Amino acid sequence: MMTSLPLIFDTPRKAMPPRHLADLSPAERRAAVTELGEKPFRADQLSRHYFSRLENDPAAMTDLPAAVRDRLGAALLPPLLTEVRHVETDQGTTRKTLWRLHDGTLVESVLMRYRDRLTVCVSSQAGCGMACPFCATGQGGLNRNLSTAEIVEQVAAAARVAAAGELPGGPVRLSNVVFMGMGEPLANYQRVVASLHRLIDPAPAGLGLSQRSVTVSTVGLVPAIGKLADEGLNVTLAVSLHAPDDELRDTLVPVNTRWKVREVLEAADAYAARTGRRYSIEYAMIRDINDQPWRADLLGTLLSGRLAHVNLIPLNPTPGSKWDASPKPVEQEFVARLSDHGVPVTVRDTRGQEIDGACGQLAALA
Ligand code: SAH
């Protein structure tokens, strides 16, 4: 059977949102403000409001003269994300938000409070073109790329909710961002890299998050992993492997027909060598599909000696899917075999399952 290759770098022509401060580097912000007839320092004032104080309402920026904030606000701080609703679970420590974008497109993000950190899982595209058969987002195809600011605003919105004390446990700082929501981040490369700068650049250029607490997860677009290694960033890379052998991975992650397991791991190795950062291998445990002891051994052999650690994800069954999560004893056997090969392995918790907010469940149904 022929596996059709998804559109990778091509995106349907869809209207991108209006320009926003968070799309721009500090130099571009000053240029934009100057073009609007204002002094460049106004750009720094706007940046301090937006990135240091998480303020996105121009009316609240009272250190700017009213006429200036009206003009700059309209030109550089258009509302990009409108909350349709949010749902909570795990005693309020997991919160999924459905956002409507300027053109009616829907995307989701998920906020998860842990004992020691607060993580937001963001979308980088509306829909996804990678067509992984076990993933809810993959079933609808790609709608469009998100703009840099649409990505950053998901993070800023999460940070606002946290700082305002809306989560149980009181006010808290957002610490982690994972690009594990809807979409393939490396298929929206330029905008995702720009958003990484907005997240990690020190305030007021950006939000000042630590690089290692930002994770970019990819199906394994090999040339893009290489490019990311050249950016001089030290963000954490996660690779969605899901199978150690090409025969099975061709079906679970269709882009594998283009870049094979070996090439993907070599690209991740090069990223690790360049950044000194250990990468994650994501592996959804699917009953009787990829969870056999021999596959654990094959994965162990493949990864032993590499600067990688395995994150097993119990499969979240998606509507209409014929697949199920592996039974616990099978999962434990898989963990034991990887450990025997000296490969570090953890099993991800299944946060947000009841609100369809868990890994691979984001489908943005209104
Ligand atoms: N496109 C990126 C981000 C996707 S979501 C990537 O593929 O890495 C993050 C992780 O959730 C990926 O590893 C993805 O394969 C996994 N995932 C998708 N659907 C899932 C499901 N139903 N159950 C468990 N994990 C799933």
Short mmCIF file of C-alpha atoms and ligand atoms in Angstrom, two decimals:
data_model
loop_
_atom_site.label_atom_id
_atom_site.label_comp_id
_atom_site.label_asym_id
_atom_site.label_seq_id
_atom_site.Cartn_x
_atom_site.Cartn_y
_atom_site.Cartn_z
CA MET A 1 0.00 0.00 0.00
CA MET A 2 1.25 3.48 -0.83
CA THR A 3 1.45 5.88 2.06
CA SER A 4 0.68 9.34 0.84
CA LEU A 5 3.14 11.93 2.06
CA PRO A 6 1.65 14.82 3.99
CA LEU A 7 2.30 18.41 2.94
CA ILE A 8 5.31 19.40 4.96
CA PHE A 9 6.59 22.86 4.25
CA ASP A 10 3.64 24.00 2.22
CA THR A 11 0.73 25.50 3.97
CA PRO A 12 -2.66 26.31 2.50
CA ARG A 13 -2.95 30.06 1.83
CA LYS A 14 -4.90 31.36 4.78
CA ALA A 15 -5.11 34.86 6.16
CA MET A 16 -2.52 35.43 8.84
CA PRO A 17 -3.48 37.69 11.75
CA PRO A 18 -2.58 41.38 11.96
CA ARG A 19 0.94 42.28 13.05
CA HIS A 20 1.57 42.26 16.80
CA LEU A 21 4.38 43.46 19.05
CA ALA A 22 5.28 39.85 19.85
CA ASP A 23 5.95 39.12 16.17
CA LEU A 24 8.82 41.59 16.25
CA SER A 25 12.39 41.64 17.56
CA PRO A 26 13.33 44.67 19.68
CA ALA A 27 14.92 46.37 16.65
CA GLU A 28 11.83 45.69 14.53
CA ARG A 29 9.62 47.10 17.30
CA ARG A 30 11.57 50.35 17.30
CA ALA A 31 11.37 50.54 13.51
CA ALA A 32 7.62 49.90 13.60
CA VAL A 33 7.06 52.58 16.22
CA THR A 34 9.15 55.07 14.25
CA GLU A 35 7.12 54.33 11.11
CA LEU A 36 4.04 55.15 13.12
CA GLY A 37 5.52 58.57 13.85
CA GLU A 38 6.57 57.94 17.46
CA LYS A 39 9.92 58.04 19.24
CA PRO A 40 11.76 54.68 19.37
CA PHE A 41 11.69 54.59 23.21
CA ARG A 42 7.94 54.08 22.99
CA ALA A 43 8.72 50.59 21.71
CA ASP A 44 10.63 49.85 24.90
CA GLN A 45 7.73 51.13 26.99
CA LEU A 46 5.35 48.84 25.11
CA SER A 47 7.75 45.92 25.54
CA ARG A 48 7.96 46.50 29.29
CA HIS A 49 4.19 46.46 29.55
CA TYR A 50 3.75 43.38 27.41
CA PHE A 51 6.74 41.19 28.33
CA SER A 52 7.65 42.33 31.86
CA ARG A 53 4.18 43.07 33.24
CA LEU A 54 2.18 40.77 30.95
CA GLU A 55 -0.14 43.68 30.17
CA ASN A 56 -1.82 43.55 26.77
CA ASP A 57 -4.50 46.18 27.23
CA PRO A 58 -3.27 49.52 25.83
CA ALA A 59 -5.79 51.39 28.01
CA ALA A 60 -3.90 50.24 31.11
CA MET A 61 -0.58 51.68 29.87
CA THR A 62 -1.11 55.00 31.56
CA ASP A 63 2.51 56.16 31.38
CA LEU A 64 1.90 56.69 27.66
CA PRO A 65 -0.10 59.73 26.55
CA ALA A 66 -3.65 58.69 25.62
CA ALA A 67 -3.26 59.51 21.91
CA VAL A 68 0.00 57.57 21.71
CA ARG A 69 -1.34 54.48 23.41
CA ASP A 70 -4.43 54.54 21.20
CA ARG A 71 -2.33 54.72 18.06
CA LEU A 72 0.35 52.22 19.12
CA GLY A 73 -2.16 49.91 20.76
CA ALA A 74 -4.29 49.72 17.62
CA ALA A 75 -1.23 49.15 15.43
CA LEU A 76 0.82 46.80 17.60
CA LEU A 77 -1.40 45.17 20.20
CA PRO A 78 -4.42 43.87 18.32
CA PRO A 79 -6.28 41.20 20.27
CA LEU A 80 -5.24 37.87 18.71
CA LEU A 81 -6.73 35.25 21.01
CA THR A 82 -10.28 35.26 22.29
CA GLU A 83 -11.10 32.70 24.93
CA VAL A 84 -14.09 30.60 23.87
CA ARG A 85 -14.02 28.63 27.12
CA HIS A 86 -11.77 26.75 29.46
CA VAL A 87 -12.27 23.46 31.26
CA GLU A 88 -10.46 22.19 34.33
CA THR A 89 -9.64 18.82 35.82
CA ASP A 90 -7.21 17.27 38.32
CA GLN A 91 -8.60 19.55 41.09
CA GLY A 92 -8.13 22.59 38.90
CA THR A 93 -4.43 21.98 38.35
CA THR A 94 -4.98 21.15 34.67
CA ARG A 95 -6.79 23.70 32.55
CA LYS A 96 -7.46 23.46 28.83
CA THR A 97 -8.38 26.64 26.97
CA LEU A 98 -10.07 26.85 23.60
CA TRP A 99 -9.10 30.01 21.70
CA ARG A 100 -10.69 31.65 18.69
CA LEU A 101 -8.25 33.42 16.39
CA HIS A 102 -9.02 36.55 14.31
CA ASP A 103 -10.29 34.48 11.38
CA GLY A 104 -12.44 32.14 13.44
CA THR A 105 -9.80 29.40 13.55
CA LEU A 106 -9.81 27.42 16.82
CA VAL A 107 -6.76 26.23 18.74
CA GLU A 108 -6.16 24.86 22.21
CA SER A 109 -3.53 25.19 24.90
CA VAL A 110 -3.21 23.34 28.21
CA LEU A 111 -1.85 24.63 31.51
CA MET A 112 -0.55 22.09 34.05
CA ARG A 113 0.49 22.93 37.59
CA TYR A 114 2.93 20.49 39.21
CA ARG A 115 4.50 20.66 42.66
CA ASP A 116 7.66 22.27 41.34
CA ARG A 117 6.69 23.83 38.02
CA LEU A 118 3.96 25.31 35.90
CA THR A 119 3.91 24.15 32.29
CA VAL A 120 1.90 25.38 29.35
CA CYS A 121 1.48 23.14 26.32
CA VAL A 122 1.04 25.35 23.25
CA SER A 123 -0.12 24.89 19.67
CA SER A 124 2.13 25.96 16.82
CA GLN A 125 -0.34 25.28 14.00
CA ALA A 126 -4.09 25.07 13.65
CA GLY A 127 -4.47 21.41 12.77
CA CYS A 128 -1.46 19.40 11.60
CA GLY A 129 -0.27 17.97 8.30
CA MET A 130 1.70 15.05 9.72
CA ALA A 131 -1.24 12.61 9.74
CA CYS A 132 -0.09 10.35 12.60
CA PRO A 133 -3.01 7.90 12.84
CA PHE A 134 -3.15 7.77 16.67
CA CYS A 135 -3.27 11.57 17.16
CA ALA A 136 -6.56 13.49 17.24
CA THR A 137 -5.08 16.65 15.69
CA GLY A 138 -3.56 14.64 12.86
CA GLN A 139 -6.94 13.43 11.63
CA GLY A 140 -8.19 16.82 10.39
CA GLY A 141 -5.15 17.90 8.37
CA LEU A 142 -3.49 21.29 8.46
CA ASN A 143 -5.63 24.41 8.60
CA ARG A 144 -2.90 27.05 8.89
CA ASN A 145 0.31 28.05 10.61
CA LEU A 146 0.03 30.20 13.70
CA SER A 147 1.84 33.52 13.70
CA THR A 148 4.69 34.10 16.12
CA ALA A 149 2.50 36.34 18.27
CA GLU A 150 -0.35 33.81 18.30
CA ILE A 151 2.09 31.32 19.82
CA VAL A 152 3.56 33.84 22.27
CA GLU A 153 0.09 35.01 23.33
CA GLN A 154 -0.80 31.46 24.43
CA VAL A 155 2.20 31.58 26.75
CA ALA A 156 1.54 35.14 27.93
CA ALA A 157 -2.10 34.25 28.61
CA ALA A 158 -1.02 31.29 30.71
CA ALA A 159 1.46 33.45 32.61
CA ARG A 160 -1.31 36.01 33.29
CA VAL A 161 -3.68 33.37 34.67
CA ALA A 162 -0.90 32.04 36.88
CA ALA A 163 0.25 35.44 38.13
CA ALA A 164 -3.34 36.46 38.88
CA GLY A 165 -3.64 33.51 41.27
CA GLU A 166 -6.41 31.85 39.27
CA LEU A 167 -4.92 28.39 39.79
CA PRO A 168 -5.27 26.46 43.05
CA GLY A 169 -2.29 27.14 45.29
CA GLY A 170 -2.17 30.87 44.62
CA PRO A 171 -0.11 33.09 42.34
CA VAL A 172 2.78 31.37 40.60
CA ARG A 173 5.26 32.07 37.82
CA LEU A 174 4.99 30.18 34.59
CA SER A 175 8.19 28.14 34.33
CA ASN A 176 7.92 25.71 31.39
CA VAL A 177 6.64 25.71 27.82
CA VAL A 178 6.22 22.59 25.70
CA PHE A 179 5.43 22.75 21.98
CA MET A 180 3.27 19.66 22.27
CA GLY A 181 -0.14 21.07 21.46
CA MET A 182 -1.62 21.11 18.00
CA GLY A 183 0.72 21.11 15.03
CA GLU A 184 4.26 20.27 14.03
CA PRO A 185 6.44 23.12 15.29
CA LEU A 186 9.29 22.52 12.84
CA ALA A 187 6.87 22.71 9.89
CA ASN A 188 6.20 26.33 10.97
CA TYR A 189 9.91 26.89 11.41
CA GLN A 190 10.54 30.65 11.14
CA ARG A 191 7.61 31.64 13.30
CA VAL A 192 8.37 29.02 15.92
CA VAL A 193 12.02 30.08 16.15
CA ALA A 194 10.96 33.73 16.48
CA SER A 195 8.55 32.69 19.24
CA LEU A 196 11.40 30.88 21.02
CA HIS A 197 13.30 34.16 21.11
CA ARG A 198 10.27 35.96 22.53
CA LEU A 199 9.99 33.29 25.26
CA ILE A 200 13.63 33.13 26.32
CA ASP A 201 15.02 36.60 25.65
CA PRO A 202 15.41 38.48 28.94
CA ALA A 203 12.62 40.96 29.71
CA PRO A 204 11.66 43.34 28.28
CA ALA A 205 12.84 41.89 24.94
CA GLY A 206 11.03 38.66 25.83
CA LEU A 207 9.48 36.77 28.71
CA GLY A 208 12.83 35.63 30.11
CA LEU A 209 12.05 31.92 30.51
CA SER A 210 14.99 29.57 30.92
CA GLN A 211 15.97 27.83 27.67
CA ARG A 212 16.09 24.37 29.17
CA SER A 213 12.51 24.68 30.36
CA VAL A 214 11.29 25.21 26.80
CA THR A 215 10.78 21.99 24.81
CA VAL A 216 10.21 21.71 21.08
CA SER A 217 8.68 18.39 20.08
CA THR A 218 8.94 17.13 16.51
CA VAL A 219 7.98 14.15 14.36
CA GLY A 220 11.57 14.31 13.08
CA LEU A 221 11.88 16.76 10.19
CA VAL A 222 15.59 16.13 9.78
CA PRO A 223 16.70 19.26 7.87
CA ALA A 224 14.76 21.46 10.31
CA ILE A 225 16.40 19.78 13.33
CA GLY A 226 19.74 20.60 11.72
CA LYS A 227 18.72 24.21 11.23
CA LEU A 228 17.53 24.47 14.81
CA ALA A 229 20.92 23.25 16.01
CA ASP A 230 22.49 26.13 14.07
CA GLU A 231 20.32 28.79 15.73
CA GLY A 232 22.49 28.90 18.82
CA LEU A 233 19.52 28.13 21.03
CA ASN A 234 19.66 25.63 23.87
CA VAL A 235 16.03 24.66 24.09
CA THR A 236 15.19 21.04 24.81
CA LEU A 237 14.43 18.84 21.80
CA ALA A 238 11.89 16.03 21.95
CA VAL A 239 11.55 13.52 19.12
CA SER A 240 8.32 11.58 18.65
CA LEU A 241 9.74 8.20 17.73
CA HIS A 242 6.98 5.74 18.71
CA ALA A 243 8.75 2.81 17.00
CA PRO A 244 12.38 1.70 16.78
CA ASP A 245 11.97 0.10 13.35
CA ASP A 246 11.19 1.80 10.05
CA GLU A 247 8.55 -0.72 9.03
CA LEU A 248 6.27 0.18 11.93
CA ARG A 249 7.28 3.84 12.14
CA ASP A 250 6.33 4.31 8.47
CA THR A 251 2.74 3.67 9.55
CA LEU A 252 2.68 5.45 12.94
CA VAL A 253 4.57 8.58 11.88
CA PRO A 254 4.05 8.79 8.09
CA VAL A 255 6.89 11.31 7.59
CA ASN A 256 9.19 8.38 8.39
CA THR A 257 8.80 7.34 4.76
CA ARG A 258 10.91 10.45 4.03
CA TRP A 259 13.35 10.49 6.98
CA LYS A 260 14.15 7.16 8.61
CA VAL A 261 14.69 6.30 12.27
CA ARG A 262 18.47 6.30 11.86
CA GLU A 263 18.53 9.75 10.22
CA VAL A 264 16.22 11.21 12.84
CA LEU A 265 18.38 9.93 15.68
CA GLU A 266 21.54 11.19 13.99
CA ALA A 267 19.99 14.64 13.65
CA ALA A 268 19.00 14.57 17.34
CA ASP A 269 22.53 13.43 18.27
CA ALA A 270 23.97 16.37 16.35
CA TYR A 271 21.57 18.68 18.19
CA ALA A 272 22.68 17.21 21.51
CA ALA A 273 26.36 17.55 20.59
CA ARG A 274 25.83 21.15 19.56
CA THR A 275 23.81 22.20 22.60
CA GLY A 276 25.07 19.80 25.27
CA ARG A 277 21.44 19.06 26.04
CA ARG A 278 20.01 15.59 26.43
CA TYR A 279 17.02 15.04 24.15
CA SER A 280 13.77 13.21 24.83
CA ILE A 281 12.41 10.33 22.84
CA GLU A 282 8.64 10.24 23.03
CA TYR A 283 7.06 6.84 22.71
CA ALA A 284 3.28 6.37 22.95
CA MET A 285 2.60 2.90 24.31
CA ILE A 286 0.01 1.33 21.99
CA ARG A 287 -1.30 -2.09 22.95
CA ASP A 288 -0.01 -4.90 20.70
CA ILE A 289 1.29 -2.37 18.17
CA ASN A 290 4.63 -1.05 19.44
CA ASP A 291 4.86 -2.42 22.99
CA GLN A 292 6.44 -5.88 22.42
CA PRO A 293 9.47 -6.85 24.56
CA TRP A 294 11.57 -7.24 21.42
CA ARG A 295 10.80 -3.68 20.40
CA ALA A 296 11.87 -2.51 23.87
CA ASP A 297 15.17 -4.34 23.34
CA LEU A 298 15.57 -2.88 19.86
CA LEU A 299 14.87 0.62 21.18
CA GLY A 300 17.31 0.01 24.06
CA THR A 301 20.04 -1.10 21.67
CA LEU A 302 19.39 1.88 19.42
CA LEU A 303 19.54 4.43 22.23
CA SER A 304 22.21 3.02 24.49
CA GLY A 305 25.20 5.35 24.47
CA ARG A 306 23.14 8.23 23.06
CA LEU A 307 22.44 11.43 25.02
CA ALA A 308 18.75 10.57 25.10
CA HIS A 309 16.07 9.72 27.58
CA VAL A 310 12.79 7.98 26.86
CA ASN A 311 9.43 9.35 27.85
CA LEU A 312 6.76 6.67 27.55
CA ILE A 313 3.28 8.10 27.04
CA PRO A 314 0.34 5.81 27.79
CA LEU A 315 -1.73 6.15 24.59
CA ASN A 316 -4.72 8.43 24.98
CA PRO A 317 -7.32 6.72 22.83
CA THR A 318 -8.87 9.22 20.42
CA PRO A 319 -12.47 9.05 19.22
CA GLY A 320 -13.00 6.31 16.66
CA SER A 321 -9.52 4.89 17.10
CA LYS A 322 -9.08 1.13 17.14
CA TRP A 323 -6.08 1.44 19.43
CA ASP A 324 -5.72 1.27 23.17
CA ALA A 325 -3.07 1.97 25.78
CA SER A 326 -0.74 -0.88 26.73
CA PRO A 327 -1.63 -2.76 29.93
CA LYS A 328 0.45 -1.70 32.95
CA PRO A 329 2.46 -4.95 33.20
CA VAL A 330 3.45 -4.60 29.53
CA GLU A 331 4.50 -1.02 30.18
CA GLN A 332 6.53 -2.11 33.22
CA GLU A 333 8.29 -4.78 31.19
CA PHE A 334 9.11 -2.19 28.53
CA VAL A 335 10.55 0.15 31.17
CA ALA A 336 12.61 -2.67 32.71
CA ARG A 337 14.11 -3.67 29.37
CA LEU A 338 15.08 -0.10 28.50
CA SER A 339 16.66 0.26 31.95
CA ASP A 340 18.59 -2.97 31.37
CA HIS A 341 20.12 -1.29 28.34
CA GLY A 342 21.12 1.64 30.52
CA VAL A 343 18.61 3.97 28.86
CA PRO A 344 16.96 6.48 31.23
CA VAL A 345 13.19 6.17 31.02
CA THR A 346 10.18 7.83 32.62
CA VAL A 347 6.46 7.27 32.17
CA ARG A 348 4.46 10.43 31.59
CA ASP A 349 1.44 11.04 33.77
CA THR A 350 -1.89 11.18 32.03
CA ARG A 351 -2.98 14.67 32.99
CA GLY A 352 -6.10 16.10 31.47
CA GLN A 353 -7.55 12.90 30.08
CA GLU A 354 -11.13 13.60 31.16
CA ILE A 355 -11.16 16.98 29.45
CA ASP A 356 -9.59 15.68 26.23
CA GLY A 357 -6.62 17.79 27.15
CA ALA A 358 -4.02 15.04 27.21
CA CYS A 359 -1.27 14.44 24.66
CA GLY A 360 -2.64 13.97 21.19
CA GLN A 361 -6.22 14.72 22.18
CA LEU A 362 -6.36 18.36 21.16
CA ALA A 363 -8.83 18.64 18.33
CA ALA A 364 -10.40 22.08 18.90
CA LEU A 365 -14.06 21.13 18.62
CA ALA A 366 -16.16 24.23 19.32
N1 SAH B 1 4.02 17.42 16.18
C1 SAH B 1 4.79 17.33 17.40
C2 SAH B 1 3.96 17.70 18.62
C3 SAH B 1 2.82 16.74 18.79
S1 SAH B 1 2.07 16.43 20.32
C4 SAH B 1 5.30 15.92 17.56
O1 SAH B 1 4.79 15.03 16.90
O2 SAH B 1 6.22 15.71 18.34
C5 SAH B 1 3.25 15.82 21.42
C6 SAH B 1 3.34 14.31 21.58
O3 SAH B 1 2.09 13.66 21.81
C7 SAH B 1 3.92 13.66 20.37
O4 SAH B 1 4.94 12.77 20.78
C8 SAH B 1 2.77 12.89 19.81
O5 SAH B 1 3.18 11.81 19.02
C9 SAH B 1 2.07 12.46 21.07
N2 SAH B 1 0.72 11.97 20.85
C10 SAH B 1 -0.10 12.27 19.83
N3 SAH B 1 -1.27 11.62 19.95
C11 SAH B 1 -1.18 10.89 21.07
C12 SAH B 1 -2.08 10.01 21.75
N4 SAH B 1 -3.29 9.79 21.27
N5 SAH B 1 -1.66 9.42 22.88
C13 SAH B 1 -0.43 9.67 23.38
N6 SAH B 1 0.45 10.51 22.80
C14 SAH B 1 0.09 11.10 21.66
#
